[in-house]
CSV table of C-alpha atoms in Angstrom, one decimal:
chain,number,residue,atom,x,y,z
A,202,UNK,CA,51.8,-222.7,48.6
A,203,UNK,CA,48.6,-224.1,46.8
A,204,UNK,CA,50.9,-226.0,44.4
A,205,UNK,CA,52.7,-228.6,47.1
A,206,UNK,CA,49.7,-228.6,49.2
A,207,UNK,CA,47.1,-229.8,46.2
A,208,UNK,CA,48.9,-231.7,44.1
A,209,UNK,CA,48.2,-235.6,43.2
A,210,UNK,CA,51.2,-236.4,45.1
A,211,UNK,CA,51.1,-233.5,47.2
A,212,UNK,CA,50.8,-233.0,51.1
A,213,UNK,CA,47.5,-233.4,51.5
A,214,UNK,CA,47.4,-236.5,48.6
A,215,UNK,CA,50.3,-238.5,50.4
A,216,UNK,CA,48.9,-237.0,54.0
A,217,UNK,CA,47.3,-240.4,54.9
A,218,UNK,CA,44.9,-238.8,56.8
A,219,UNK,CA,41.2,-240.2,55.7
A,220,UNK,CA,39.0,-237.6,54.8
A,221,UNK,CA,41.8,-235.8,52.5
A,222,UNK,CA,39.8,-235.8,49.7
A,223,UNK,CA,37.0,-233.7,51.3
A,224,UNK,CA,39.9,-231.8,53.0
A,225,UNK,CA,41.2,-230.8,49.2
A,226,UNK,CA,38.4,-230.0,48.1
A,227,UNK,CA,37.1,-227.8,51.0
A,228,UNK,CA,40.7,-226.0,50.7
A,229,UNK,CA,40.1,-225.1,46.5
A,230,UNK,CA,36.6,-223.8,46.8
A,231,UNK,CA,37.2,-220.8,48.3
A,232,UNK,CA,39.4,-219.9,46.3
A,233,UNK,CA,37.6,-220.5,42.9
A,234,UNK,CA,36.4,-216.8,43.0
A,235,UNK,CA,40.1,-215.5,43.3
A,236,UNK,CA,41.4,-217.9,40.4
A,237,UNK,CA,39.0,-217.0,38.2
A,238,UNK,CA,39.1,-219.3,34.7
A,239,UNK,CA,42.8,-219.9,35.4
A,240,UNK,CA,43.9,-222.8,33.9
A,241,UNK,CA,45.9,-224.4,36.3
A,242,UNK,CA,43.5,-223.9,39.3
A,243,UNK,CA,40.6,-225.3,36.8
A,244,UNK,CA,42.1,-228.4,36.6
A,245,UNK,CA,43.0,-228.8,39.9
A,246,UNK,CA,39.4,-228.4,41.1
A,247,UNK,CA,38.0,-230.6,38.8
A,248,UNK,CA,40.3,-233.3,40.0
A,249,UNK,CA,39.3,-232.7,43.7
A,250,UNK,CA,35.4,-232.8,42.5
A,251,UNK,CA,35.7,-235.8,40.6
A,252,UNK,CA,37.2,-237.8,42.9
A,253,UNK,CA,34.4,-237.1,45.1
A,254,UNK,CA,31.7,-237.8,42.2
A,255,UNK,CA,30.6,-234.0,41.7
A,256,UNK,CA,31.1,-235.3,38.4
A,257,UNK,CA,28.8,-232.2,36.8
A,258,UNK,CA,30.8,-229.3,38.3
A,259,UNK,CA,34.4,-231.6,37.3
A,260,UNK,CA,33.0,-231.8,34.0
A,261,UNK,CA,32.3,-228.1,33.9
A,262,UNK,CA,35.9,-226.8,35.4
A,263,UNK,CA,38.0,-229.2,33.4
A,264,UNK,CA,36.4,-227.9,30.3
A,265,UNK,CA,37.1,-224.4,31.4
A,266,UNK,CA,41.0,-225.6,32.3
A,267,UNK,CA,41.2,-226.9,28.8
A,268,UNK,CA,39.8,-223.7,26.7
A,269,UNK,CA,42.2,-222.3,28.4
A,270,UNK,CA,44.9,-224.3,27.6
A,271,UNK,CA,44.6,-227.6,25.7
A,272,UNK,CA,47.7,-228.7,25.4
A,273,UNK,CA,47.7,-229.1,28.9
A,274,UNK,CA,48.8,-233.0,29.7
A,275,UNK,CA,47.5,-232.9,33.4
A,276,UNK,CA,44.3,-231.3,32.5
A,277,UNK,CA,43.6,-234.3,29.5
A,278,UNK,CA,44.9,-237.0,32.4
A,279,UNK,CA,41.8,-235.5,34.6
A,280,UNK,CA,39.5,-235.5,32.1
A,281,UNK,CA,40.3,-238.9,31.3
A,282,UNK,CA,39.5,-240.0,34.8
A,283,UNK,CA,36.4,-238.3,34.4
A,284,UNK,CA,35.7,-240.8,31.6
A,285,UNK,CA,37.1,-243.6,34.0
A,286,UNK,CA,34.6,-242.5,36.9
A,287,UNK,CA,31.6,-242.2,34.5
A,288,UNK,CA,32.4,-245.9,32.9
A,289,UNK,CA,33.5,-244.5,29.9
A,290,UNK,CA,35.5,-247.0,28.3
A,291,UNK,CA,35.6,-246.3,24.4
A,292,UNK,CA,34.7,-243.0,24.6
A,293,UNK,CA,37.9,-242.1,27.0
A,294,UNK,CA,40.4,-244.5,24.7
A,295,UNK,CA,39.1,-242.5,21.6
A,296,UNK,CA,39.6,-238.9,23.3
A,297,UNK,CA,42.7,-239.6,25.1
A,298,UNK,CA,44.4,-241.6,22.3
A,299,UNK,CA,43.5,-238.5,20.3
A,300,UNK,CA,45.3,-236.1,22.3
A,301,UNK,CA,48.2,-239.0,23.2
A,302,UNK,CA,49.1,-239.0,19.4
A,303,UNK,CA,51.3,-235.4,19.5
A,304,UNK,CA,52.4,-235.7,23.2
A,305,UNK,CA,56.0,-236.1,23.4
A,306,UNK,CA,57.6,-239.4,25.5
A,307,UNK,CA,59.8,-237.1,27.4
A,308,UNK,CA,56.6,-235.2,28.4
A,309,UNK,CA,55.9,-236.0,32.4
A,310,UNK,CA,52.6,-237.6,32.3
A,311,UNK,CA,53.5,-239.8,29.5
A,312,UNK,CA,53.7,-242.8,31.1
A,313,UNK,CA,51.1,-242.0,33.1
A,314,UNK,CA,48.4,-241.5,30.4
A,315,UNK,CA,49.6,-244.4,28.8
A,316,UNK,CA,48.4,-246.4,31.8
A,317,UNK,CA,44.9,-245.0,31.0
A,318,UNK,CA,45.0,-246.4,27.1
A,319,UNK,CA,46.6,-249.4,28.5
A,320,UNK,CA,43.8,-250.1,30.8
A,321,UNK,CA,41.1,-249.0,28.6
A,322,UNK,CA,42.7,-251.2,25.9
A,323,UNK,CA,43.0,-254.2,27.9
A,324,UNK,CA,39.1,-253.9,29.1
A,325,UNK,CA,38.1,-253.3,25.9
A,326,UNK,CA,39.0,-256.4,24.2
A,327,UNK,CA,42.1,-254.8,22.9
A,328,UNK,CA,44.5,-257.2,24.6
A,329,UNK,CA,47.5,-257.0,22.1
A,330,UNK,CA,47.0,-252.9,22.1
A,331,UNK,CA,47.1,-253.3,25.6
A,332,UNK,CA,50.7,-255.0,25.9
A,333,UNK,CA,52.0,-252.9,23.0
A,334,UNK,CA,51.4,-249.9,25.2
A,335,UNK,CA,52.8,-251.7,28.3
A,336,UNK,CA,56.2,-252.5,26.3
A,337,UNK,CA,56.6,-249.3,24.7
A,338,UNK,CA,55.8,-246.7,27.0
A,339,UNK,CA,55.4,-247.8,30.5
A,340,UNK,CA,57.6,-250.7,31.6
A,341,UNK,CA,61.2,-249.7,32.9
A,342,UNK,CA,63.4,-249.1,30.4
A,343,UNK,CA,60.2,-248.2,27.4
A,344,UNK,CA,59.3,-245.7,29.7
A,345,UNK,CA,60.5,-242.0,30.7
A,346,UNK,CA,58.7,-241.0,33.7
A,347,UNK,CA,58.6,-240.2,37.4
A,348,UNK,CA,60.0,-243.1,39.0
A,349,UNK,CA,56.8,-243.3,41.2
A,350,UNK,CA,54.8,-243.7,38.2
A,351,UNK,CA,57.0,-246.0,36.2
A,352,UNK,CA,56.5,-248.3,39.6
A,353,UNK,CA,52.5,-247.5,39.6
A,354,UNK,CA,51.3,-248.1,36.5
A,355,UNK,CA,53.3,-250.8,35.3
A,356,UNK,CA,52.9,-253.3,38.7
A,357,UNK,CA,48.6,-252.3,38.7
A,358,UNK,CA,48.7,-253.2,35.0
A,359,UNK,CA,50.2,-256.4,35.6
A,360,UNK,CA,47.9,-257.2,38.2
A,361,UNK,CA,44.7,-256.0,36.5
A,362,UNK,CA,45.7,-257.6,33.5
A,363,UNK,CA,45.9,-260.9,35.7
A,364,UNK,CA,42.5,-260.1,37.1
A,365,UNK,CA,41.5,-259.8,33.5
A,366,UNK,CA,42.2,-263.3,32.5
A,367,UNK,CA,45.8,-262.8,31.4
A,368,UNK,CA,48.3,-265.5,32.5
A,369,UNK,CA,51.1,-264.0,34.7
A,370,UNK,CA,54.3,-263.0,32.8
A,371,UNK,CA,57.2,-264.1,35.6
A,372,UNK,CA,59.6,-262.1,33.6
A,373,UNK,CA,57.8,-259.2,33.7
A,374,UNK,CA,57.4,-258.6,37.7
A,375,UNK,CA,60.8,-259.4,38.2
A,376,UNK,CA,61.4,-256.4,36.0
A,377,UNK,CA,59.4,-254.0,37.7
A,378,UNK,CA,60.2,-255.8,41.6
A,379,UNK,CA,63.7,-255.1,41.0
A,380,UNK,CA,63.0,-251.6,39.8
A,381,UNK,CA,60.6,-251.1,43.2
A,382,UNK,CA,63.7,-252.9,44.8
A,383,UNK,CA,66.3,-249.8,43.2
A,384,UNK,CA,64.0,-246.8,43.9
A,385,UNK,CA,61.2,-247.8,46.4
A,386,UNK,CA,62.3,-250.5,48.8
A,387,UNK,CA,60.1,-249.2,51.7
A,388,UNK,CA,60.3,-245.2,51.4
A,389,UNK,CA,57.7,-244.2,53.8
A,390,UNK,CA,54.8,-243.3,50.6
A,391,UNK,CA,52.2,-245.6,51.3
A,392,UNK,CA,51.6,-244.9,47.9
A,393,UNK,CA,54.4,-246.1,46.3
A,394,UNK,CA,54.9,-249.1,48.9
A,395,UNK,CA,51.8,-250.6,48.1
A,396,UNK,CA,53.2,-251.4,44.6
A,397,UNK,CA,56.0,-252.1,45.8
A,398,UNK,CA,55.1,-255.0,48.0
A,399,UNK,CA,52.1,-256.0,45.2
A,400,UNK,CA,55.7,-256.3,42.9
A,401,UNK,CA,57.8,-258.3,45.5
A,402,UNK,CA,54.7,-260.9,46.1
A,403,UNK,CA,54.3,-261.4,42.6
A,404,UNK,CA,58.4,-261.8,41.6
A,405,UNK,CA,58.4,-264.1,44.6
A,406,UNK,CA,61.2,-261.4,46.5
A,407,UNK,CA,60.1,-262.9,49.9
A,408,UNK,CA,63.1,-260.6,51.8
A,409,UNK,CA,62.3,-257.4,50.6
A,410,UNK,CA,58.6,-258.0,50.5
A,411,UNK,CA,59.2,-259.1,54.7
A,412,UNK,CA,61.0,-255.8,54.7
A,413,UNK,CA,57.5,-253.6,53.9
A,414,UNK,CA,55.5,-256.0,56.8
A,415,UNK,CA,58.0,-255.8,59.2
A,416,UNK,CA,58.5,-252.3,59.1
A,417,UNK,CA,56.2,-250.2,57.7
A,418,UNK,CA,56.9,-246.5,57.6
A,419,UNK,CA,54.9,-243.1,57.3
A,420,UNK,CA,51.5,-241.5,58.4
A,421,UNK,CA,49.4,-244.7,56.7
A,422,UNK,CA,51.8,-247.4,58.6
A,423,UNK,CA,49.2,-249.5,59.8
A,424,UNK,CA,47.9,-250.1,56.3
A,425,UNK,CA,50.9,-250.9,55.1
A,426,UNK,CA,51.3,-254.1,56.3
A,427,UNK,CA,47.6,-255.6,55.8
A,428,UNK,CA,48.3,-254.3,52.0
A,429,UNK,CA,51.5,-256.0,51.6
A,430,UNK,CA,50.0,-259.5,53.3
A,431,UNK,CA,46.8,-259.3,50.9
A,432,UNK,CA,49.1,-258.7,47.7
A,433,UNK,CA,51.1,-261.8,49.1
A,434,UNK,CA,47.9,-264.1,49.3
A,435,UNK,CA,46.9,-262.6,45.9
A,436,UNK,CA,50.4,-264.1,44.1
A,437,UNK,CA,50.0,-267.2,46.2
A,438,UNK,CA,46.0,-267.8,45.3
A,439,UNK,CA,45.2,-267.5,49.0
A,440,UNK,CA,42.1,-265.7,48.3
A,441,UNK,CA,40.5,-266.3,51.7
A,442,UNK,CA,44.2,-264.7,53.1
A,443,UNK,CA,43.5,-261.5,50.4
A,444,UNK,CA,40.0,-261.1,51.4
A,445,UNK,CA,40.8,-260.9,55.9
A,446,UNK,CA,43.5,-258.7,54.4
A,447,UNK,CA,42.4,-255.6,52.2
A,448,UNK,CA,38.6,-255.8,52.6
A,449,UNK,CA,38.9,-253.9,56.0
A,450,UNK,CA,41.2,-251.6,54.2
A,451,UNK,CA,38.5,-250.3,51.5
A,452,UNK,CA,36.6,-248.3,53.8
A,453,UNK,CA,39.5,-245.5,54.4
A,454,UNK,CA,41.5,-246.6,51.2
A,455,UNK,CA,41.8,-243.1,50.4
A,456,UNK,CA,44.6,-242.6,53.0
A,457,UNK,CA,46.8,-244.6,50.4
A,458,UNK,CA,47.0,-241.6,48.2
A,459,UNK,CA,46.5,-241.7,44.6
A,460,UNK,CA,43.5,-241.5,42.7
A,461,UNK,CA,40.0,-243.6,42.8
A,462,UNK,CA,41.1,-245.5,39.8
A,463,UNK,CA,44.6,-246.2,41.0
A,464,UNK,CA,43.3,-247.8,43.9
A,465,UNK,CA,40.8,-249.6,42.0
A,466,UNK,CA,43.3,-252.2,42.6
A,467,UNK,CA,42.3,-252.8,46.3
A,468,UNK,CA,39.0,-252.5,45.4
A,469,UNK,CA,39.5,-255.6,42.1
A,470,UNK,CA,42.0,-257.8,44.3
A,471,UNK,CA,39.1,-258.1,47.0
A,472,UNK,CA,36.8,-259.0,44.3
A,473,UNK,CA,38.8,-261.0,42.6
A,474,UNK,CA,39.6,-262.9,45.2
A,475,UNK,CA,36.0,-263.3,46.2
A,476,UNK,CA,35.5,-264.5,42.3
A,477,UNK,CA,38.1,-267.3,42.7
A,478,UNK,CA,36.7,-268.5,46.1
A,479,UNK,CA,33.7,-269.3,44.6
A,480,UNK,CA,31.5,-266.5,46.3
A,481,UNK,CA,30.6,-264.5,43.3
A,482,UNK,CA,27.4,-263.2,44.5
A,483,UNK,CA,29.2,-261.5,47.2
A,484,UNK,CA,31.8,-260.3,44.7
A,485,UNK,CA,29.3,-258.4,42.4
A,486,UNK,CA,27.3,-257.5,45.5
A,487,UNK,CA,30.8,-255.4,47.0
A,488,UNK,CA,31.9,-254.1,43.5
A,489,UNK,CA,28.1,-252.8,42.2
A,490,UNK,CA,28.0,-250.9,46.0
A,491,UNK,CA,31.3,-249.9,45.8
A,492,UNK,CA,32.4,-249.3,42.2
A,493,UNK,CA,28.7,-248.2,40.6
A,494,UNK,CA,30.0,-246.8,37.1
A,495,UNK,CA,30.7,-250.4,36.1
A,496,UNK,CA,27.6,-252.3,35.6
A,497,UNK,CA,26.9,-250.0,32.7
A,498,UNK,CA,30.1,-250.9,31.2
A,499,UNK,CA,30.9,-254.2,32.5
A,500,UNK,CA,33.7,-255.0,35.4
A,501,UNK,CA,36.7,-255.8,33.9
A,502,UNK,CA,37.3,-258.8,35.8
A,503,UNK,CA,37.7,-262.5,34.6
A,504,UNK,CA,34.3,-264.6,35.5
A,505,UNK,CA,32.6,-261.5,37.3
């Protein structure tokens, strides 16, 4: 029972209810005295802490989950995001490239913690490391992967390696907006319909990106379509349109599912947007209040 209810994309995760991360974590506490130093319940309670910013007691039970057993890929993908919430830039690429090195690519989370090194690359300076990673283990076809994270990672890369400074790659979003098109053309996951219409608006798919606005589906359906308008303004440099559109969103973002970092990418379009309208006071005001681990490590945002 534990096991559907708790899992990243598990009923509660993809619930769309707001206050589901406090909802989580209030379900695994109780429970910590029964479980003991298991492994798999470790690492599932440090994920719920750290997404709240108990950073401490994360750190403490994703430690535990990995003397237990650290070969564990899940428990190394939470401990990265501990690095990601703490700012943690090099320090994250060097221990997760570490333990990336014997992973196998048929192994679930590969893509998935190949989006970490991706991301940490690219804000890193490592910008050829970073496209490397992108063409050999996450786009479609380089990738083996849930479907849902193949979609995830490779559409936020493209569109926080746009926000970095990179110039758009055409080719490349109409690779991954017809892969959104094959396996998530408006399924209902919030989740995985946000990429898909950020994919759609930046391949230019105005008919299947009108599909997502017109009829949104699942428990986080009025999101849906504010999302998918803001991603449109964000391909089309309307950056007053992407501003009206997702800022409202960030307060109860949460209900998208997903981690903190993945939906970073709400909180970096809004900046970004703010960047590129010439209101760059307010954009470092709304990232440093939202986003505080980055002004140790820089934002990894062109002009911020």
């Amino acid at each position: 029972m534990l096991a559907p209810a708790t899992g990243v994309f598990g009923l509660i995760g993809f619930s769309g209810k707001s206050g589901r991360e406090v909802e989580q974590l209030a379900m695994l506490e109780p429970l910590a005295t029964h479980y003991g130093d298991d492994w798999w319940f470790r690492t599932v309670l440090a994920f719920a802490e750290i997404e709240l910013h108990r950073l401490d007691s994360g750190f403490n039970n994703i430690e535990a989950a990995l003397r237990g057993f650290p070969r564990n890929a899940h428990a190394a993908h939470i401990k990265a995001h501990l690095f990601y919430e703490k700012g943690q830039r090099e320090e994250g690429l060097a221990y997760l490239g570490q333990w990336n090195a014997d992973y196998p690519r048929e192994g679930q989370l590969h893509c998935h913690i190949n989006w970490h090194l991706a991301l940490w690359s690219l804000e890193t300076g490592r910008r050829d490391q970073a496209w490397k990673i992108y063409r050999e283990a996450l786009h479609p076809g380089g990738s083996w992967g849930p479907q849902i994270n193949v979609l995830t990672d490779c559409a936020s890369f493209l569109a926080r390696a746009e926000m970095a400074g990179e110039p758009r790659d055409p080719g490349l979003w109409r690779e991954i907006s017809q892969y959104a098109a094959k396996w998530f053309p408006n399924s209902g996951i919030i989740f995985a319909d946000m990429h898909s219409a950020l994919a759609f608006a930046m391949a230019g798919d105005a008919e299947a990106l009108a599909r997502i606005i017109e009829n949104p589906k699942g428990p986080a359906a009025d999101i849906v379509a504010p999302i998918a308008r803001g991603f449109d303004g964000l391909a089309k440099g309307d950056w007053t349109r992407v501003v009206d559109e997702l800022r409202p969103v960030l307060a109860t973002h949460e209900r998208v599912g997903g981690s903190r970092a993945q939906r970073d990418l709400l909180e970096y379009s809004v900046t970004c947007a703010l960047l590129r309208s010439g209101r760059a006071d307010d954009a470092r005001r709304l990232i440093a209040s939202r986003r505080p681990q980055n002004p140790a490590s820089g934002v990894p945002l062109a002009g911020i």
